[in-house]
Short mmCIF file of C-alpha atoms in Angstrom, two decimals:
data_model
loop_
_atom_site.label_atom_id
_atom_site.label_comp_id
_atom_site.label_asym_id
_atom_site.label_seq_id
_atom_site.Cartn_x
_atom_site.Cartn_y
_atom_site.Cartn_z
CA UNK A 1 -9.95 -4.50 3.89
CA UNK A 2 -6.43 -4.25 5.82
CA UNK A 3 -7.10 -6.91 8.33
CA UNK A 4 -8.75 -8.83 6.03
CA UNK A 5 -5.60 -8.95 3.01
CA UNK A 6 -3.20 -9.47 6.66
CA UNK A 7 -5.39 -12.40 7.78
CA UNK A 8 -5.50 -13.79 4.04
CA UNK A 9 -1.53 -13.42 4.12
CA UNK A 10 -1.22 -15.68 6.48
CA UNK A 11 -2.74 -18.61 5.61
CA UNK A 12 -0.71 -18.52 2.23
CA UNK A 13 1.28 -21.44 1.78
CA UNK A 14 4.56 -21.01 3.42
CA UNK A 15 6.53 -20.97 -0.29
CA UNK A 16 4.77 -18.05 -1.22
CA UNK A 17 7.05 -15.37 -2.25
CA UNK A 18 4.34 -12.66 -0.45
CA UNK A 19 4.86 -13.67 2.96
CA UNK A 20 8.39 -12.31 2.78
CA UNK A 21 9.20 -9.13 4.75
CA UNK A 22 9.90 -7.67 2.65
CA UNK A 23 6.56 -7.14 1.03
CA UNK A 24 5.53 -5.81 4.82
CA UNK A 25 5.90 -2.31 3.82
CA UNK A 26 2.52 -2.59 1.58
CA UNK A 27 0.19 -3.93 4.34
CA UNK A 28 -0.52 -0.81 5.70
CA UNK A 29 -4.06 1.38 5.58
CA UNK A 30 -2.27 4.08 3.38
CA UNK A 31 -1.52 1.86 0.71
CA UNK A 32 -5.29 0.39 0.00
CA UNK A 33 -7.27 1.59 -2.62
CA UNK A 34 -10.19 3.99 -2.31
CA UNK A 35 -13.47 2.62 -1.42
CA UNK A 36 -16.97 4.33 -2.73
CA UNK A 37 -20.37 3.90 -2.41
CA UNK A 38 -21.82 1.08 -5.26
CA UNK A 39 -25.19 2.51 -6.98
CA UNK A 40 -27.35 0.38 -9.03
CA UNK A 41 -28.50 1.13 -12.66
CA UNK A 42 -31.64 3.22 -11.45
CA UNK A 43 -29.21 4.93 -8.92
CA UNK A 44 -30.09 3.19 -5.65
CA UNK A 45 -27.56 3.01 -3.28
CA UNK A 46 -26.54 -0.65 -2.62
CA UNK A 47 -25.39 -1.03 1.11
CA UNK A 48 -23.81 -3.95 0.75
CA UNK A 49 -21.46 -3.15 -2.14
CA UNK A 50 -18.31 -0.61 -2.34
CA UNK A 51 -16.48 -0.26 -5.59
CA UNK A 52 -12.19 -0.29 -5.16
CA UNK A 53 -10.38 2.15 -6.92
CA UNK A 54 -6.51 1.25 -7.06
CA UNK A 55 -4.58 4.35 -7.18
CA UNK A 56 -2.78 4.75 -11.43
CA UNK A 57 1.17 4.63 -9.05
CA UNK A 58 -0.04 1.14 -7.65
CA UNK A 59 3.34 -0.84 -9.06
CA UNK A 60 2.43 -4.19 -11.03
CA UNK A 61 3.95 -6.26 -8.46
CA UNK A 62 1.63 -4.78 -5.56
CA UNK A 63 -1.46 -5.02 -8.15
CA UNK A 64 -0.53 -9.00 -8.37
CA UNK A 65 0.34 -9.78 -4.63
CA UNK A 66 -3.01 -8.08 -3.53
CA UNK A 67 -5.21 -9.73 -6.43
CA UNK A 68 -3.42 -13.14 -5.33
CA UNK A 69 -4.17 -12.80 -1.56
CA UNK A 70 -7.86 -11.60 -2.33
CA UNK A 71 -8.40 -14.61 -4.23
CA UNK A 72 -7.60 -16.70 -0.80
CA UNK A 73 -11.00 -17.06 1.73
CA UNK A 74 -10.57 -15.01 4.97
CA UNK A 75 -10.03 -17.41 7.73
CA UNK A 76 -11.64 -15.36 10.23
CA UNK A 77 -14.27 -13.89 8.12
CA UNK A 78 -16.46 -10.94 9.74
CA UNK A 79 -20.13 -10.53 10.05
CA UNK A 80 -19.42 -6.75 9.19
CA UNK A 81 -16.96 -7.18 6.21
CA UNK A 82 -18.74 -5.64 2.99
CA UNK A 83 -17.92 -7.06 -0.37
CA UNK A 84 -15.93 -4.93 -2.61
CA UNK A 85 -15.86 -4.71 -6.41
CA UNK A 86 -13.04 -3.06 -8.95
CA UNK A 87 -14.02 -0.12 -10.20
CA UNK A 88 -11.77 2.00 -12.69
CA UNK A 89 -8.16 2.55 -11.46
CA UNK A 90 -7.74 6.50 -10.39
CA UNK A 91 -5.24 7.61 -12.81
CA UNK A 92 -3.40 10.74 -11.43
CA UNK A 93 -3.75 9.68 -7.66
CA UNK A 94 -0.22 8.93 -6.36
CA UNK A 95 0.72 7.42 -2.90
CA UNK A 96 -0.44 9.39 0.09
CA UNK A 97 2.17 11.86 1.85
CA UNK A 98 2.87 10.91 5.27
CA UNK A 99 4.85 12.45 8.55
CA UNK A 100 5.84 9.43 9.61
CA UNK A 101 7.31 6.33 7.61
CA UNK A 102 5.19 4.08 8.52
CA UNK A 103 2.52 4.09 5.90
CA UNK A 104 4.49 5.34 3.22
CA UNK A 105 5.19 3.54 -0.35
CA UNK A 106 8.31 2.31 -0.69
CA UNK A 107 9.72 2.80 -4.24
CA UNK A 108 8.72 -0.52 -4.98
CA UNK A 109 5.27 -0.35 -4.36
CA UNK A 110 5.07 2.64 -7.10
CA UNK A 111 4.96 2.05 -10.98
CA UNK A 112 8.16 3.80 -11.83
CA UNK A 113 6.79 5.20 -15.09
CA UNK A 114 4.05 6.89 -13.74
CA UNK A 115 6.63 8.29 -11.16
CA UNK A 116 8.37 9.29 -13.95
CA UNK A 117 4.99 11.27 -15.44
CA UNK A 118 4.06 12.70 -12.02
CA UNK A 119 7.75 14.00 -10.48
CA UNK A 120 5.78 16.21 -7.63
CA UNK A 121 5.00 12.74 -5.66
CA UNK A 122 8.99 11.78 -5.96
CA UNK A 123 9.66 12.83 -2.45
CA UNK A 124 10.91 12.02 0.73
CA UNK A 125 7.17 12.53 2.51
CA UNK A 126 5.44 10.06 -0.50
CA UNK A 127 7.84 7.54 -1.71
CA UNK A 128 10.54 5.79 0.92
CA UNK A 129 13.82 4.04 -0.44
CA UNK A 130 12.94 0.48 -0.46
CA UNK A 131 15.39 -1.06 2.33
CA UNK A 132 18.31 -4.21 2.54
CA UNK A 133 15.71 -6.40 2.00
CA UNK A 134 15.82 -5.29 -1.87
CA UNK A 135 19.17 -4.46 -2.04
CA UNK A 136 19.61 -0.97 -1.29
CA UNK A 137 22.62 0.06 1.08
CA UNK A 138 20.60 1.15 3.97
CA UNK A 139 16.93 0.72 5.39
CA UNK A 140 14.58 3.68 4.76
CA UNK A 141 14.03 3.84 8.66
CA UNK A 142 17.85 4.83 8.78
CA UNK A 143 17.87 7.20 6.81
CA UNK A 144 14.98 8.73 8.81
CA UNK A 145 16.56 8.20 11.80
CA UNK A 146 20.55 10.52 10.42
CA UNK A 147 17.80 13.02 9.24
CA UNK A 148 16.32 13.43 12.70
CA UNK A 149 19.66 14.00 14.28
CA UNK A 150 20.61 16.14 11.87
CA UNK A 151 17.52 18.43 12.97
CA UNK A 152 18.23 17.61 16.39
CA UNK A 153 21.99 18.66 16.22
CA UNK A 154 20.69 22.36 14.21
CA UNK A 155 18.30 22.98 16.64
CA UNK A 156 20.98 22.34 19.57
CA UNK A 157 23.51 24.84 17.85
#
């Protein structure tokens, strides 16, 4: 689904507001929704089927940008690729924790009011500071970096 919604990015037109960098931050395998098995009314597995569910912090603007680059054909379209259907948005599942920034949501990418409703997943390992690019002061890969040092120079002492 990743490579797909990249692939579908790019063949936007070139005024579309989701090609920007700074919506980068969201094309990553962390921040796609869960896919599960599809089962027909009798309960039969359908192997060509997965039902999407978003996670309930998905932000509106990330819910838009993905449902307007889905509706775009994959240029490069794969003999493996399995169709997906939306299923029922998981309410209480937040944005994955990560070690390392890359992956993480950015504060953007996260609804703020059910941030708001779930204050364990307003941390430094699940959300990220958005970056320059919307206006904060610093980029969160800076603030990353000072915090390394800081461990760096305590572990020296």
């Amino acid at each position: 689904k990743l490579e797909v919604r990249k692939r579908k990015r790019k063949v936007l037109p070139a005024e579309s507001e989701w090609k920007h960098a700074k919506y980068d931050a969201a094309f990553e395998y962390q921040q796609m929704s869960d896919d599960e098995n599809t089962y027909d009314e009798q309960g039969k597995l359908l192997a060509d089927v997965y039902t999407s569910h978003a996670p309930g912090s998905r932000s509106e603007i990330v819910s838009q940008m993905f449902r307007e680059i889905d509706l775009y054909k994959d240029p490069r379209p794969s003999g493996q690729y399995i169709k997906r259907v939306q299923g029922e948005v998981k309410e209480d599942q937040g944005p994955p924790a990560t070690k390392a920034l890359k992956g993480r949501a950015r504060r953007w990418m996260v609804d703020p009011v059910w941030l708001t409703n779930h204050p364990s997943f307003d941390n430094e390992r699940t959300v990220a500071e958005n970056g320059k690019l919307w206006g904060d002061e610093t980029n969160p890969e800076e603030l990353e970096e000072r915090s390394a040092q800081m461990i760096a120079e305590k572990k020296r002492r």
